[in-house]
Amino acid sequence: MGSTCGICASAINDATHEQLNDSLQCGECVTNPPLYTKLVAATRYQFPVDKALSDLKFNKQLHYARSLTSVLERRIRLSYEETPYPKALIPIPLHPKRLNERGFNQSDIIAKHLSNAMGIPPNKALSRVKDTPHQVGLSEKQRRQNLKDAFQLEEGLPKHIALVDDVVTTGSTVNEAAKLCLSAGVERVDIWCLAKT
Ligand SMILES: [Zn+2]
């Protein structure tokens, strides 16, 4: 994947990063660190993965979830050599209306594959109570505004969890979900996704 940020996994070039405690960090994570501790992505969001992920979501090509999740699993195992794994996998939920339209939540499927492969239980404590419009083309501020109070959480999560999503772009969605988990007593939130822009 070339040089990537040790926190958010974005591609970084020499002009925008700082070397902190042996870990490479992008300018954005240095000046405005995300609420999650670490993001692990199977791959970049680029051809042909972008096409595969769109087919997964909109043409029900669910086999892509399995093959990309096994790439993600290998990356996760490499990045947790000195850190214990999270104790629960929490898929980023769809609003019930969207779930009804699509018939499945791709994040549920990814979390299920990961759970089977790694023995970490999936957890459905997080739900989406606000049907947010598509975030494409919106500014970071508009995204955050849309996502305000979008999620709801049941109690009883373990102290260390991973949020699971298919694609992470700006990170505003996973950050909003992480904020809610942290406010409910979770101490560490990691993000596991198939692709990061
Ligand atoms: Zn970063």
CSV table of C-alpha atoms in Angstrom, one decimal, residues 16-186:
chain,number,residue,atom,x,y,z
A,16,THR,CA,2.5,15.8,5.1
A,17,HIS,CA,3.7,13.4,7.7
A,18,GLU,CA,5.5,13.5,11.0
A,19,GLN,CA,7.5,10.7,12.6
A,20,LEU,CA,6.2,10.2,16.2
A,21,ASN,CA,7.4,7.4,18.4
A,22,ASP,CA,8.4,5.3,15.5
A,23,SER,CA,5.0,5.4,14.0
A,24,LEU,CA,4.3,7.4,10.8
A,25,GLN,CA,1.4,9.7,11.1
A,26,CYS,CA,-0.4,11.9,8.5
A,27,GLY,CA,-0.7,15.6,9.0
A,28,GLU,CA,-4.5,15.3,9.7
A,29,CYS,CA,-4.0,12.8,12.5
A,30,VAL,CA,-1.2,14.9,14.1
A,31,THR,CA,-3.3,18.1,14.1
A,32,ASN,CA,-6.8,16.6,14.6
A,33,PRO,CA,-6.5,13.0,15.9
A,34,PRO,CA,-9.4,10.7,15.3
A,35,LEU,CA,-11.3,9.2,18.3
A,36,TYR,CA,-10.4,5.7,17.3
A,37,THR,CA,-6.9,4.3,18.1
A,38,LYS,CA,-6.1,2.5,14.9
A,39,LEU,CA,-7.7,1.7,11.5
A,40,VAL,CA,-6.8,-1.4,9.6
A,41,ALA,CA,-7.9,-1.7,6.0
A,42,ALA,CA,-7.5,-4.6,3.6
A,43,THR,CA,-6.7,-2.3,0.7
A,44,ARG,CA,-7.0,1.1,-0.8
A,45,TYR,CA,-10.3,2.2,-2.3
A,46,GLN,CA,-9.2,2.1,-6.0
A,47,PHE,CA,-9.8,0.0,-9.1
A,48,PRO,CA,-10.7,-2.9,-9.1
A,49,VAL,CA,-11.6,-2.9,-5.4
A,50,ASP,CA,-14.0,0.0,-5.7
A,51,LYS,CA,-15.9,-1.8,-8.4
A,52,ALA,CA,-16.0,-5.0,-6.4
A,53,LEU,CA,-17.3,-3.2,-3.3
A,54,SER,CA,-20.0,-1.4,-5.3
A,55,ASP,CA,-21.0,-4.8,-6.8
A,56,LEU,CA,-21.1,-6.3,-3.3
A,57,LYS,CA,-23.4,-3.5,-2.1
A,58,PHE,CA,-25.7,-2.9,-5.0
A,59,ASN,CA,-25.6,-6.1,-7.0
A,60,LYS,CA,-25.5,-8.6,-4.2
A,61,GLN,CA,-22.1,-10.0,-5.2
A,62,LEU,CA,-21.5,-11.3,-1.6
A,63,HIS,CA,-18.5,-13.4,-2.6
A,64,TYR,CA,-16.4,-10.3,-2.7
A,65,ALA,CA,-17.0,-9.9,1.1
A,66,ARG,CA,-15.4,-13.3,1.7
A,67,SER,CA,-12.3,-12.8,-0.4
A,68,LEU,CA,-11.6,-9.2,0.7
A,69,THR,CA,-12.2,-10.2,4.3
A,70,SER,CA,-9.5,-12.8,4.2
A,71,VAL,CA,-7.1,-10.1,3.0
A,72,LEU,CA,-8.3,-7.9,5.9
A,73,GLU,CA,-7.8,-10.8,8.3
A,74,ARG,CA,-4.1,-11.2,7.3
A,75,ARG,CA,-3.5,-7.4,7.7
A,76,ILE,CA,-5.2,-7.5,11.2
A,77,ARG,CA,-3.0,-10.4,12.3
A,78,LEU,CA,0.1,-8.5,11.2
A,79,SER,CA,-0.9,-5.2,13.0
A,80,TYR,CA,-1.8,-6.8,16.3
A,81,GLU,CA,1.5,-8.5,17.1
A,82,GLU,CA,1.9,-6.6,20.4
A,83,THR,CA,-1.7,-5.6,21.0
A,84,PRO,CA,-4.5,-7.8,22.2
A,85,TYR,CA,-7.4,-8.2,19.8
A,86,PRO,CA,-10.7,-6.4,20.5
A,87,LYS,CA,-13.2,-8.3,22.5
A,88,ALA,CA,-16.2,-7.6,20.2
A,89,LEU,CA,-16.8,-6.8,16.5
A,90,ILE,CA,-19.5,-4.2,15.9
A,91,PRO,CA,-20.7,-3.7,12.4
A,92,ILE,CA,-21.6,-0.2,11.3
A,93,PRO,CA,-25.3,-0.5,11.1
A,94,LEU,CA,-27.6,0.6,8.3
A,95,HIS,CA,-30.8,2.5,9.1
A,96,PRO,CA,-33.7,-0.1,9.0
A,97,LYS,CA,-35.2,1.6,5.9
A,98,ARG,CA,-31.9,1.1,4.0
A,99,LEU,CA,-31.6,-2.4,5.3
A,100,ASN,CA,-35.1,-3.2,4.0
A,101,GLU,CA,-34.3,-1.8,0.6
A,102,ARG,CA,-31.0,-3.7,0.2
A,103,GLY,CA,-31.9,-6.9,2.1
A,104,PHE,CA,-28.6,-7.1,3.9
A,105,ASN,CA,-25.9,-5.0,5.6
A,106,GLN,CA,-22.5,-5.6,4.0
A,107,SER,CA,-20.8,-4.7,7.3
A,108,ASP,CA,-22.8,-7.5,9.1
A,109,ILE,CA,-21.4,-10.0,6.5
A,110,ILE,CA,-17.9,-8.8,6.9
A,111,ALA,CA,-18.1,-8.9,10.7
A,112,LYS,CA,-19.5,-12.5,10.5
A,113,HIS,CA,-16.6,-13.7,8.3
A,114,LEU,CA,-14.1,-12.0,10.6
A,115,SER,CA,-15.8,-13.5,13.7
A,116,ASN,CA,-15.6,-17.0,12.2
A,117,ALA,CA,-12.0,-16.6,11.2
A,118,MET,CA,-10.8,-15.0,14.4
A,119,GLY,CA,-13.1,-16.2,17.2
A,120,ILE,CA,-14.2,-12.7,18.2
A,121,PRO,CA,-17.9,-12.4,18.8
A,122,PRO,CA,-20.0,-10.0,16.7
A,123,ASN,CA,-22.1,-7.6,18.7
A,124,LYS,CA,-25.3,-5.8,17.6
A,125,ALA,CA,-25.4,-3.2,20.3
A,126,LEU,CA,-25.0,-0.3,17.9
A,127,SER,CA,-28.0,0.7,15.8
A,128,ARG,CA,-28.8,3.5,13.3
A,129,VAL,CA,-31.7,5.7,14.3
A,130,LYS,CA,-31.3,8.5,11.7
A,131,ASP,CA,-31.5,7.8,8.0
A,132,THR,CA,-28.6,10.0,6.9
A,133,PRO,CA,-28.4,11.1,3.2
A,134,HIS,CA,-25.5,10.0,1.1
A,135,GLN,CA,-22.4,11.7,2.2
A,136,VAL,CA,-20.7,11.9,-1.1
A,137,GLY,CA,-19.8,15.4,-2.1
A,138,LEU,CA,-20.5,16.9,1.3
A,139,SER,CA,-17.9,18.9,3.3
A,140,GLU,CA,-16.5,17.4,6.5
A,141,LYS,CA,-18.7,19.8,8.5
A,142,GLN,CA,-21.9,18.8,6.7
A,143,ARG,CA,-21.0,15.2,7.2
A,144,ARG,CA,-20.7,15.6,10.9
A,145,GLN,CA,-23.9,17.6,11.0
A,146,ASN,CA,-25.8,14.8,9.2
A,147,LEU,CA,-24.4,12.2,11.5
A,148,LYS,CA,-25.3,14.0,14.7
A,149,ASP,CA,-27.4,11.6,16.8
A,150,ALA,CA,-27.4,9.1,14.0
A,151,PHE,CA,-26.5,6.1,16.2
A,152,GLN,CA,-27.8,4.5,19.3
A,153,LEU,CA,-26.0,2.1,21.6
A,154,GLU,CA,-27.2,-0.5,24.1
A,155,GLU,CA,-25.1,-0.9,27.3
A,156,GLY,CA,-22.6,-3.6,28.1
A,157,LEU,CA,-19.8,-3.3,25.6
A,158,PRO,CA,-16.4,-4.6,26.5
A,159,LYS,CA,-13.5,-2.1,27.0
A,160,HIS,CA,-11.9,-2.8,23.7
A,161,ILE,CA,-13.9,-3.1,20.5
A,162,ALA,CA,-13.5,-2.9,16.7
A,163,LEU,CA,-16.1,-1.2,14.5
A,164,VAL,CA,-16.4,-3.0,11.1
A,165,ASP,CA,-17.3,-1.2,7.9
A,166,ASP,CA,-16.9,-1.9,4.2
A,167,VAL,CA,-15.4,1.4,3.0
A,168,VAL,CA,-14.0,4.3,5.1
A,169,THR,CA,-13.6,7.6,3.3
A,170,THR,CA,-13.3,10.7,5.5
A,171,GLY,CA,-13.8,8.6,8.6
A,172,SER,CA,-16.7,10.9,9.8
A,173,THR,CA,-19.1,7.9,10.2
A,174,VAL,CA,-16.8,5.7,12.1
A,175,ASN,CA,-15.6,8.6,14.2
A,176,GLU,CA,-19.2,9.4,15.2
A,177,ALA,CA,-19.9,5.8,16.1
A,178,ALA,CA,-16.6,5.7,18.1
A,179,LYS,CA,-17.6,8.8,20.0
A,180,LEU,CA,-20.8,7.2,21.2
A,181,CYS,CA,-19.0,4.0,22.2
A,182,LEU,CA,-16.3,5.9,24.1
A,183,SER,CA,-19.0,8.0,25.9
A,184,ALA,CA,-20.6,4.7,27.0
A,185,GLY,CA,-17.5,3.4,28.8
A,186,VAL,CA,-15.5,1.7,26.0
